[in-house]
């Protein structure tokens, strides 16, 4: 369906496309995919229905475009965040963990509410599960890329690094989508939250990866 999208030829047309996309993400965050309708986008964006259909043949094309563009935007921000983390050149495991956790947290602070709404209950769900698995694998690779200069790339440690990624990701999901049982941590400011999660991950890895493997005495 994305192939049916007509490329904007003028600045005004591009501005309308940007507004349609921004409003679609807003509606997604507020009410899930069911809230992203042609009518709701038209009313909030101020883009007429005629102009909408000049860009998208139908609602499904809009949903497909919004999902794919959101995933691409998140991926671009994630790459940039981890590039900064790698460039910092941490010399100890605890500092490297903080850099990696901050990179993931940066993505969640910008896109968390929308990311948590990406699943769709329709025929495309299996394809989206596959895309989600690929995104998680990519996130794990990025996380490891910050830590492996200190831990080494030994397969024996990779499982621990991957689990550490899951710990961080799960904690950020809980913060973005709090449950009553785990609501206490959502009242902490972000800096404290990142510090506490980083400490937990450092303790976990420090107990499983020998100091010699981390280049420590």
Short mmCIF file of C-alpha atoms in Angstrom, two decimals:
data_model
loop_
_atom_site.label_atom_id
_atom_site.label_comp_id
_atom_site.label_asym_id
_atom_site.label_seq_id
_atom_site.Cartn_x
_atom_site.Cartn_y
_atom_site.Cartn_z
CA UNK A 1 0.00 0.00 0.00
CA UNK A 2 2.89 2.32 0.67
CA UNK A 3 3.74 2.09 -3.04
CA UNK A 4 0.42 3.77 -3.81
CA UNK A 5 1.44 6.90 -1.90
CA UNK A 6 1.86 9.85 -4.21
CA UNK A 7 5.08 11.82 -3.69
CA UNK A 8 4.43 15.50 -2.91
CA UNK A 9 5.69 17.83 -5.62
CA UNK A 10 5.43 21.22 -3.89
CA UNK A 11 6.26 22.67 -0.49
CA UNK A 12 2.58 23.16 0.32
CA UNK A 13 1.87 19.53 -0.50
CA UNK A 14 4.80 18.39 1.64
CA UNK A 15 3.55 20.54 4.51
CA UNK A 16 0.15 18.86 4.29
CA UNK A 17 1.76 15.44 4.32
CA UNK A 18 3.77 16.39 7.41
CA UNK A 19 0.63 17.61 9.15
CA UNK A 20 -1.25 14.43 8.26
CA UNK A 21 1.59 12.31 9.64
CA UNK A 22 1.95 14.34 12.84
CA UNK A 23 -1.78 14.18 13.54
CA UNK A 24 -1.89 10.46 12.77
CA UNK A 25 0.81 9.82 15.38
CA UNK A 26 -1.03 12.02 17.90
CA UNK A 27 -4.24 10.07 17.35
CA UNK A 28 -2.35 6.77 17.54
CA UNK A 29 -0.94 7.71 20.94
CA UNK A 30 -4.32 8.84 22.21
CA UNK A 31 -6.48 5.95 21.07
CA UNK A 32 -4.59 3.34 19.09
CA UNK A 33 -5.04 2.58 15.41
CA UNK A 34 -8.84 2.67 15.68
CA UNK A 35 -8.59 6.39 16.42
CA UNK A 36 -6.66 7.08 13.20
CA UNK A 37 -9.50 7.60 10.72
CA UNK A 38 -9.78 9.78 7.66
CA UNK A 39 -12.37 11.94 9.40
CA UNK A 40 -10.36 12.42 12.61
CA UNK A 41 -7.22 13.28 10.66
CA UNK A 42 -9.16 15.72 8.48
CA UNK A 43 -10.72 17.51 11.46
CA UNK A 44 -7.54 17.85 13.51
CA UNK A 45 -5.06 18.54 10.73
CA UNK A 46 -7.15 21.04 8.81
CA UNK A 47 -6.29 19.16 5.60
CA UNK A 48 -9.39 18.71 3.47
CA UNK A 49 -10.64 15.27 2.56
CA UNK A 50 -9.98 16.00 -1.09
CA UNK A 51 -6.37 16.89 -0.34
CA UNK A 52 -6.09 13.77 1.81
CA UNK A 53 -7.21 11.51 -1.03
CA UNK A 54 -4.74 13.20 -3.35
CA UNK A 55 -2.06 11.77 -1.05
CA UNK A 56 -3.59 8.47 0.10
CA UNK A 57 -5.99 6.21 -1.82
CA UNK A 58 -7.60 4.96 1.40
CA UNK A 59 -7.26 4.72 5.19
CA UNK A 60 -5.18 1.54 5.02
CA UNK A 61 -2.55 3.36 2.97
CA UNK A 62 -2.41 6.06 5.67
CA UNK A 63 -1.97 3.47 8.45
CA UNK A 64 0.74 1.69 6.51
CA UNK A 65 2.59 4.95 5.79
CA UNK A 66 2.33 6.13 9.41
CA UNK A 67 3.59 2.84 10.84
CA UNK A 68 6.52 2.53 8.44
CA UNK A 69 7.56 6.15 8.79
CA UNK A 70 7.34 5.98 12.59
CA UNK A 71 9.50 2.85 12.66
CA UNK A 72 12.04 4.50 10.34
CA UNK A 73 12.12 7.66 12.46
CA UNK A 74 12.64 5.67 15.64
CA UNK A 75 15.41 3.68 13.97
CA UNK A 76 17.18 6.84 12.86
CA UNK A 77 16.99 8.35 16.35
CA UNK A 78 18.15 5.08 17.88
CA UNK A 79 21.17 4.89 15.57
CA UNK A 80 22.15 8.46 16.43
CA UNK A 81 21.74 7.88 20.18
CA UNK A 82 23.93 4.78 20.17
CA UNK A 83 26.50 6.43 17.93
CA UNK A 84 26.86 9.10 20.60
CA UNK A 85 27.13 6.41 23.27
CA UNK A 86 29.90 4.61 21.38
CA UNK A 87 31.72 7.87 20.65
CA UNK A 88 31.88 8.62 24.39
CA UNK A 89 34.43 5.78 24.68
CA UNK A 90 33.59 4.59 28.19
CA UNK A 91 36.56 2.99 29.95
CA UNK A 92 34.69 1.09 32.69
CA UNK A 93 31.66 -1.19 32.60
CA UNK A 94 29.48 1.01 34.82
CA UNK A 95 30.06 4.08 32.65
CA UNK A 96 29.39 2.08 29.48
CA UNK A 97 26.13 0.73 30.93
CA UNK A 98 24.95 4.25 31.77
CA UNK A 99 25.72 5.37 28.20
CA UNK A 100 23.82 2.42 26.71
CA UNK A 101 20.84 2.85 29.05
CA UNK A 102 20.70 6.58 28.30
CA UNK A 103 20.63 5.80 24.57
CA UNK A 104 17.60 3.52 24.92
CA UNK A 105 15.92 5.95 27.33
CA UNK A 106 16.42 8.78 24.82
CA UNK A 107 14.40 6.83 22.24
CA UNK A 108 11.66 6.04 24.76
CA UNK A 109 11.39 9.61 25.96
CA UNK A 110 10.82 10.76 22.39
CA UNK A 111 8.77 7.91 20.98
CA UNK A 112 7.70 5.59 23.83
CA UNK A 113 3.94 6.35 23.80
CA UNK A 114 3.73 5.79 20.04
CA UNK A 115 5.93 2.68 20.11
CA UNK A 116 3.64 1.07 22.65
CA UNK A 117 0.71 1.53 20.28
CA UNK A 118 2.32 0.03 17.18
CA UNK A 119 0.65 -3.40 17.35
CA UNK A 120 -2.38 -3.77 15.12
CA UNK A 121 -5.12 -6.35 15.61
CA UNK A 122 -5.58 -7.24 11.95
CA UNK A 123 -4.21 -9.37 9.14
CA UNK A 124 -0.85 -7.61 9.27
CA UNK A 125 -0.17 -8.62 12.87
CA UNK A 126 2.16 -11.53 12.01
CA UNK A 127 4.23 -9.31 9.74
CA UNK A 128 4.41 -6.69 12.47
CA UNK A 129 5.51 -9.29 15.02
CA UNK A 130 8.35 -10.17 12.67
CA UNK A 131 9.24 -6.48 12.30
CA UNK A 132 9.11 -6.12 16.09
CA UNK A 133 11.48 -9.06 16.55
CA UNK A 134 13.91 -7.53 14.05
CA UNK A 135 13.73 -4.19 15.86
CA UNK A 136 14.46 -5.88 19.20
CA UNK A 137 17.43 -7.74 17.69
CA UNK A 138 18.72 -4.46 16.29
CA UNK A 139 18.34 -2.80 19.69
CA UNK A 140 20.24 -5.67 21.32
CA UNK A 141 23.05 -5.32 18.77
CA UNK A 142 23.28 -1.58 19.42
CA UNK A 143 23.33 -2.12 23.19
CA UNK A 144 26.08 -4.73 22.87
CA UNK A 145 28.10 -2.44 20.60
CA UNK A 146 28.52 -0.02 23.51
CA UNK A 147 29.52 -2.70 26.03
CA UNK A 148 31.54 -5.18 23.97
CA UNK A 149 34.67 -2.99 23.79
CA UNK A 150 34.86 -3.71 27.54
CA UNK A 151 33.36 -7.20 27.79
CA UNK A 152 34.63 -8.61 24.52
CA UNK A 153 32.40 -10.28 21.93
CA UNK A 154 32.71 -13.75 23.44
CA UNK A 155 29.54 -15.77 22.82
CA UNK A 156 29.66 -16.79 26.48
CA UNK A 157 28.79 -13.22 27.52
CA UNK A 158 26.36 -12.42 24.70
CA UNK A 159 23.39 -14.06 26.42
CA UNK A 160 23.96 -11.88 29.47
CA UNK A 161 24.23 -8.75 27.33
CA UNK A 162 21.03 -9.62 25.49
CA UNK A 163 19.21 -10.21 28.77
CA UNK A 164 20.52 -6.87 30.04
CA UNK A 165 18.93 -5.24 26.99
CA UNK A 166 15.63 -6.91 27.86
CA UNK A 167 15.87 -5.66 31.46
CA UNK A 168 16.31 -2.07 30.31
CA UNK A 169 13.61 -2.31 27.64
CA UNK A 170 11.11 -3.87 30.06
CA UNK A 171 11.76 -1.23 32.72
CA UNK A 172 11.21 1.54 30.18
CA UNK A 173 7.98 -0.08 28.99
CA UNK A 174 6.76 -0.27 32.60
CA UNK A 175 7.61 3.38 33.12
CA UNK A 176 5.81 4.38 29.93
CA UNK A 177 2.85 2.10 30.61
CA UNK A 178 2.71 1.91 34.44
CA UNK A 179 0.79 -0.71 36.38
CA UNK A 180 -0.53 -0.08 39.87
CA UNK A 181 1.77 -2.75 41.32
CA UNK A 182 4.85 -1.10 39.87
CA UNK A 183 3.79 2.55 40.05
CA UNK A 184 6.40 3.70 42.59
CA UNK A 185 9.25 3.95 40.09
CA UNK A 186 7.20 6.12 37.72
CA UNK A 187 7.33 8.97 40.25
CA UNK A 188 11.13 9.15 40.03
CA UNK A 189 12.65 11.73 37.74
CA UNK A 190 14.34 10.42 34.62
CA UNK A 191 17.90 10.92 35.85
CA UNK A 192 17.23 8.92 39.01
CA UNK A 193 15.40 6.26 37.06
CA UNK A 194 18.27 5.87 34.55
CA UNK A 195 20.80 5.77 37.40
CA UNK A 196 18.88 3.03 39.24
CA UNK A 197 18.34 0.91 36.12
CA UNK A 198 22.00 1.32 35.17
CA UNK A 199 23.08 0.21 38.65
CA UNK A 200 20.89 -2.89 38.41
CA UNK A 201 22.27 -3.81 34.97
CA UNK A 202 25.86 -3.18 36.08
CA UNK A 203 25.37 -5.43 39.11
CA UNK A 204 23.82 -8.13 36.93
CA UNK A 205 26.65 -8.08 34.38
CA UNK A 206 29.36 -7.64 36.99
CA UNK A 207 28.22 -10.82 38.73
CA UNK A 208 28.36 -12.84 35.51
CA UNK A 209 31.24 -11.48 33.45
CA UNK A 210 34.60 -11.98 35.18
CA UNK A 211 36.74 -8.86 35.76
CA UNK A 212 39.50 -10.36 33.60
CA UNK A 213 37.08 -10.54 30.67
CA UNK A 214 36.29 -6.86 31.20
CA UNK A 215 39.94 -5.86 31.15
CA UNK A 216 39.94 -5.21 34.89
CA UNK A 217 42.43 -6.46 37.42
#
